[in-house]
Each structure stands twice: as C-alpha cells, then as structure tokens.
Amino acid sequence: MLRKRLNPPRDLFPIDPWRLEINRFDRRLASELVGPGETAFALSNGYLGMRGNHEEDRPIREAGTYLNGFYEHRPIVYGEHAYGFPKAGQTMLNCPDGKIIKLYVDDEPFDLETAELVSFNRRLEMREGTLRREIVFLTPTGKRIRLASCRLVSFHHRHLAAIRYEVVAEDAEADLVISSETINRQPLPVQTSDPRMAEGFVGRVLHPAGRVAEGLRAILSFTTSSSGLAVVQLRKIGRAHV
C-alpha cells in the first residue's frame, strides 16, 4: 500500500547530521505527525525496543515496547487447505508499557495537547543514544513549570531501559505529584479484508502471573497463552529531590 509522503516544515524539524529534532509542538500537525514521530524517536538496542511515545501517553497512535523473540502463536487461515501448510504463525507481542509518567501540578494533570506551552523541544541524540525532551508550560493558575526528561535503552545491559524525569516550579511553590505507570496493552485489532493478512488476536494475550512490591521497587510478571513464554518487568523508582 502506497502512503502519502510527509514533508514536515523545515522550521519545525531543523537539519542536523547527528540529531533528529522537533522544536515546537504544533497542534495543527499533531495528529498527522504523532505516528511518524513515535517511529522516528524510537530507541532500541537490538533486543529491547521502545517506540517514541510521549511520557504522558497522549497524544498517541500506537504504543510499543518489544522484546526480540517474545511472541505468541496465531492461526493462519487459507482460502484452501493443502498438505504441508502451517496452521500457526508467530507474532511479536507488545510488552507491558512502563514508560508512562503522569504529572500533576496542584492536582491539575499536565496534558501536552491542551497545556499552555511556553517552549517545547524534543530530540533524538544519535551520538549518545538518548531521547531528550524539554518543556516549559504555564498551569491554569499561571505558574511556570519546567519539565525535562531523558530516555535511553542500554547497549551494555540489553534488558535495561531508564528514564530521568525532572520537574521544576520556576516562579512559585507548587504541589507536584509524579505517577509512574505500567499498562498491559492488548494488540491492536487487524482491520483488513485481505485474506493474505494474518488474523489478529482475540481476547487477552498476556496474562498476569504474579507481582511483588517492596519500597520503591516492583516486579510484574506475565505469561502467554499458547507459546508458553514469560516476561518479567522490574521497575525501580529513584527518590525525588525537592
């Protein structure tokens, strides 16, 4: 299927040989750029891959956290059956998404789509392998808040991903709440009438297998129904500095 070529304005995406950067959140182009942006700002080390979704989980087209070799069986449907045709295939699964961080300032949630933004910059630093974002916004009561995040997927420890998340109230005191979340998303439904396309999954694919929480550390485990694979997510939250 041919897709329309997207040529974003040069003033929105400055040209740099070692950096993919967007220097403004343009609400007029947000719906058009959200999907390509998630792909362009993705991080991976060949084993663990994370799409470039915003930490607030909005705006979003397709969240994704993937492990190489972590799959579930799916049926293969043919127009006609014949000897030797495989009956099942393997589909890589979207693992539980642990890169979601919600910010509340004086009980008001920060929403990138509706917030009054003073400045916005997001860039994929190819020399250091990080995804950085800096935002300055005004709360409904006029307080100026600076938000900075840095995300990486380690090349030295293939199971490791980390996010540094910093919030500063620049001109007034404010009550800040930072909520780090994990969502076990189901695969998106396959919407096609093409018989050559694989059938999508029906119902839950990853099943919770256990959880342990101790202090600022949590362990979540999930198993597949058919392939018999298991995934364990260890989440460790650093202490806040006020």
Short mmCIF file of C-alpha atoms in Angstrom, two decimals:
data_model
loop_
_atom_site.label_atom_id
_atom_site.label_comp_id
_atom_site.label_asym_id
_atom_site.label_seq_id
_atom_site.Cartn_x
_atom_site.Cartn_y
_atom_site.Cartn_z
CA MET A 1 0.00 0.00 0.00
CA LEU A 2 1.40 3.37 -1.04
CA ARG A 3 1.36 6.08 1.58
CA LYS A 4 1.45 9.80 1.11
CA ARG A 5 4.92 11.22 1.65
CA LEU A 6 5.10 13.54 4.65
CA ASN A 7 7.31 16.60 4.33
CA PRO A 8 7.22 18.49 7.64
CA PRO A 9 8.22 22.17 7.61
CA ARG A 10 11.94 22.86 7.99
CA ASP A 11 11.36 25.35 10.81
CA LEU A 12 9.71 22.56 12.81
CA PHE A 13 12.45 19.98 12.16
CA PRO A 14 15.90 21.64 11.99
CA ILE A 15 18.50 19.73 9.99
CA ASP A 16 21.39 18.25 11.97
CA PRO A 17 23.51 15.22 10.93
CA TRP A 18 23.63 13.81 14.48
CA ARG A 19 20.27 14.86 15.84
CA LEU A 20 16.63 14.38 14.94
CA GLU A 21 14.86 17.35 16.50
CA ILE A 22 11.45 18.97 16.70
CA ASN A 23 11.45 22.41 18.29
CA ARG A 24 7.75 23.18 18.53
CA PHE A 25 4.57 21.30 19.40
CA ASP A 26 2.29 22.26 16.54
CA ARG A 27 -1.28 21.30 17.39
CA ARG A 28 -2.33 21.75 13.76
CA LEU A 29 0.08 18.97 12.71
CA ALA A 30 -0.10 16.89 15.89
CA SER A 31 -2.49 14.25 14.56
CA GLU A 32 -0.51 13.96 11.32
CA LEU A 33 2.91 13.72 12.98
CA VAL A 34 2.17 11.59 16.05
CA GLY A 35 2.55 8.21 14.30
CA PRO A 36 5.70 9.05 12.32
CA GLY A 37 7.11 10.74 15.43
CA GLU A 38 6.67 7.58 17.52
CA THR A 39 8.63 5.68 14.88
CA ALA A 40 11.34 8.29 14.32
CA PHE A 41 12.01 8.83 18.04
CA ALA A 42 12.13 5.12 18.90
CA LEU A 43 15.05 3.62 20.87
CA SER A 44 16.39 0.09 20.54
CA ASN A 45 19.47 -1.99 21.27
CA GLY A 46 18.56 -4.97 19.07
CA TYR A 47 16.90 -6.83 21.93
CA LEU A 48 14.69 -4.25 23.66
CA GLY A 49 12.84 -1.64 21.62
CA MET A 50 10.59 1.25 22.70
CA ARG A 51 8.52 3.45 20.42
CA GLY A 52 8.88 7.17 20.92
CA ASN A 53 5.61 7.83 22.72
CA HIS A 54 5.34 10.83 25.00
CA GLU A 55 5.61 10.03 28.70
CA GLU A 56 2.07 11.37 29.31
CA ASP A 57 0.70 8.71 26.92
CA ARG A 58 -1.02 11.46 24.92
CA PRO A 59 -1.13 12.16 22.05
CA ILE A 60 -0.65 8.58 20.94
CA ARG A 61 -1.08 6.48 17.81
CA GLU A 62 0.43 3.12 18.76
CA ALA A 63 2.38 2.48 21.93
CA GLY A 64 5.07 -0.15 21.70
CA THR A 65 7.62 -1.93 23.88
CA TYR A 66 9.09 -5.02 22.26
CA LEU A 67 11.48 -7.84 23.12
CA ASN A 68 13.29 -9.75 20.40
CA GLY A 69 11.96 -13.31 20.33
CA PHE A 70 8.96 -12.72 22.60
CA TYR A 71 5.93 -13.89 20.62
CA GLU A 72 2.57 -15.60 20.71
CA HIS A 73 1.10 -18.15 18.30
CA ARG A 74 -1.65 -17.08 15.93
CA PRO A 75 -3.76 -19.12 13.49
CA ILE A 76 -3.02 -18.97 9.78
CA VAL A 77 -6.13 -19.00 7.59
CA TYR A 78 -6.01 -20.10 3.94
CA GLY A 79 -8.57 -19.93 1.16
CA GLU A 80 -7.88 -23.64 0.61
CA HIS A 81 -6.06 -26.08 2.85
CA ALA A 82 -3.30 -28.27 1.47
CA TYR A 83 -0.81 -30.74 2.86
CA GLY A 84 2.20 -29.12 4.48
CA PHE A 85 0.62 -25.73 5.06
CA PRO A 86 1.46 -24.48 8.57
CA LYS A 87 -1.54 -23.96 10.83
CA ALA A 88 0.01 -21.39 13.15
CA GLY A 89 2.39 -18.48 12.91
CA GLN A 90 4.26 -16.34 15.41
CA THR A 91 3.56 -12.68 16.15
CA MET A 92 5.84 -10.46 18.21
CA LEU A 93 3.96 -9.07 21.18
CA ASN A 94 3.66 -5.61 22.62
CA CYS A 95 5.06 -5.98 26.15
CA PRO A 96 3.68 -4.11 29.18
CA ASP A 97 4.42 -0.42 28.68
CA GLY A 98 6.41 1.01 31.59
CA LYS A 99 7.47 4.36 30.11
CA ILE A 100 4.32 6.22 31.17
CA ILE A 101 4.79 9.08 33.64
CA LYS A 102 1.90 11.35 34.61
CA LEU A 103 2.50 14.79 36.14
CA TYR A 104 0.03 16.66 38.36
CA VAL A 105 0.65 20.26 39.43
CA ASP A 106 -1.65 21.47 42.22
CA ASP A 107 -3.91 18.49 41.38
CA GLU A 108 -4.12 19.58 37.74
CA PRO A 109 -2.88 16.96 35.21
CA PHE A 110 -0.33 18.07 32.64
CA ASP A 111 -1.76 17.39 29.18
CA LEU A 112 0.54 18.13 26.25
CA GLU A 113 -2.40 18.63 23.90
CA THR A 114 -4.14 21.30 25.98
CA ALA A 115 -1.40 22.88 28.13
CA GLU A 116 -0.26 26.46 27.58
CA LEU A 117 3.24 25.79 26.25
CA VAL A 118 5.97 28.42 26.53
CA SER A 119 8.60 26.28 24.81
CA PHE A 120 8.96 22.72 23.52
CA ASN A 121 11.95 20.74 22.26
CA ARG A 122 12.32 17.03 21.62
CA ARG A 123 15.39 15.46 20.09
CA LEU A 124 16.96 12.10 19.41
CA GLU A 125 20.67 12.47 20.21
CA MET A 126 22.38 9.91 17.98
CA ARG A 127 25.86 10.41 19.41
CA GLU A 128 24.76 9.47 22.93
CA GLY A 129 21.73 7.30 22.09
CA THR A 130 19.19 9.24 24.16
CA LEU A 131 15.78 10.77 23.62
CA ARG A 132 15.54 14.13 25.37
CA ARG A 133 12.61 16.47 25.86
CA GLU A 134 12.38 19.91 27.46
CA ILE A 135 9.07 21.69 28.02
CA VAL A 136 8.15 24.92 29.77
CA PHE A 137 4.43 25.43 30.38
CA LEU A 138 2.03 27.53 32.42
CA THR A 139 -0.51 25.99 34.78
CA PRO A 140 -4.13 27.19 34.81
CA THR A 141 -3.17 29.49 37.72
CA GLY A 142 -0.21 30.94 35.80
CA LYS A 143 2.67 29.09 37.49
CA ARG A 144 5.68 28.46 35.25
CA ILE A 145 6.80 24.81 35.25
CA ARG A 146 9.90 23.37 33.58
CA LEU A 147 9.80 19.68 32.64
CA ALA A 148 12.79 17.73 31.34
CA SER A 149 13.11 14.04 30.54
CA CYS A 150 15.84 11.81 29.16
CA ARG A 151 15.20 8.25 27.98
CA LEU A 152 17.70 5.56 26.99
CA VAL A 153 17.90 1.89 26.13
CA SER A 154 21.24 0.49 27.26
CA PHE A 155 23.74 -1.01 24.83
CA HIS A 156 25.76 -2.52 27.70
CA HIS A 157 22.86 -4.19 29.55
CA ARG A 158 20.34 -5.33 26.96
CA HIS A 159 17.47 -5.70 29.46
CA LEU A 160 17.84 -2.17 30.82
CA ALA A 161 15.87 0.96 29.93
CA ALA A 162 15.85 4.13 32.02
CA ILE A 163 14.02 7.47 32.16
CA ARG A 164 15.22 10.53 34.04
CA TYR A 165 12.30 12.85 34.77
CA GLU A 166 12.82 16.31 36.26
CA VAL A 167 10.22 18.92 37.23
CA VAL A 168 10.98 22.45 38.45
CA ALA A 169 8.46 25.08 39.58
CA GLU A 170 10.32 28.18 38.44
CA ASP A 171 8.42 31.13 39.87
CA ALA A 172 6.16 29.87 42.68
CA GLU A 173 5.67 26.99 45.07
CA ALA A 174 3.54 24.14 43.77
CA ASP A 175 2.37 20.73 44.88
CA LEU A 176 3.81 18.16 42.46
CA VAL A 177 2.71 14.56 42.03
CA ILE A 178 4.58 12.24 39.64
CA SER A 179 2.88 8.95 38.84
CA SER A 180 4.91 6.21 37.11
CA GLU A 181 2.58 3.68 35.49
CA THR A 182 2.59 0.38 33.61
CA ILE A 183 -0.12 -0.59 31.12
CA ASN A 184 -0.59 -4.09 29.75
CA ARG A 185 -1.99 -3.20 26.34
CA GLN A 186 -3.74 -5.65 24.07
CA PRO A 187 -2.63 -5.92 20.42
CA LEU A 188 -4.41 -3.57 18.06
CA PRO A 189 -7.15 -5.29 16.01
CA VAL A 190 -6.36 -6.13 12.41
CA GLN A 191 -8.75 -4.21 10.18
CA THR A 192 -8.42 -5.64 6.69
CA SER A 193 -10.34 -7.78 4.24
CA ASP A 194 -7.13 -9.05 2.61
CA PRO A 195 -7.02 -12.86 3.09
CA ARG A 196 -3.22 -12.77 2.90
CA MET A 197 -3.06 -10.82 6.16
CA ALA A 198 -2.75 -12.71 9.43
CA GLU A 199 -5.71 -12.84 11.77
CA GLY A 200 -5.49 -10.68 14.85
CA PHE A 201 -5.63 -11.89 18.43
CA VAL A 202 -8.99 -12.12 20.16
CA GLY A 203 -9.11 -11.51 23.90
CA ARG A 204 -6.27 -11.16 26.35
CA VAL A 205 -2.82 -12.23 25.14
CA LEU A 206 -0.60 -11.55 28.17
CA HIS A 207 -1.87 -12.89 31.48
CA PRO A 208 -0.65 -11.58 34.86
CA ALA A 209 1.41 -14.27 36.58
CA GLY A 210 2.48 -12.52 39.78
CA ARG A 211 3.60 -9.28 41.35
CA VAL A 212 5.82 -8.15 44.20
CA ALA A 213 6.10 -4.61 45.59
CA GLU A 214 8.70 -3.55 48.12
CA GLY A 215 9.52 0.09 48.80
CA LEU A 216 10.28 1.81 45.50
CA ARG A 217 10.74 -1.47 43.62
CA ALA A 218 8.07 -3.55 41.90
CA ILE A 219 8.23 -6.81 39.94
CA LEU A 220 5.50 -7.74 37.47
CA SER A 221 5.33 -10.99 35.50
CA PHE A 222 3.17 -12.07 32.57
CA THR A 223 2.77 -15.25 30.53
CA THR A 224 1.40 -16.03 27.09
CA SER A 225 -1.44 -18.48 26.50
CA SER A 226 -0.05 -20.62 23.69
CA SER A 227 3.69 -20.11 23.20
CA GLY A 228 4.38 -20.61 26.92
CA LEU A 229 6.76 -17.65 27.17
CA ALA A 230 7.03 -15.42 30.22
CA VAL A 231 8.23 -11.86 30.69
CA VAL A 232 9.24 -10.19 33.95
CA GLN A 233 9.41 -6.44 34.41
CA LEU A 234 11.46 -4.98 37.25
CA ARG A 235 10.62 -1.35 37.97
CA LYS A 236 12.82 0.73 40.26
CA ILE A 237 11.88 4.31 41.06
CA GLY A 238 14.53 6.76 42.28
CA ARG A 239 13.77 9.11 45.16
CA ALA A 240 12.67 12.62 44.38
CA HIS A 241 14.83 15.64 45.23
CA VAL A 242 12.82 18.68 46.32
#
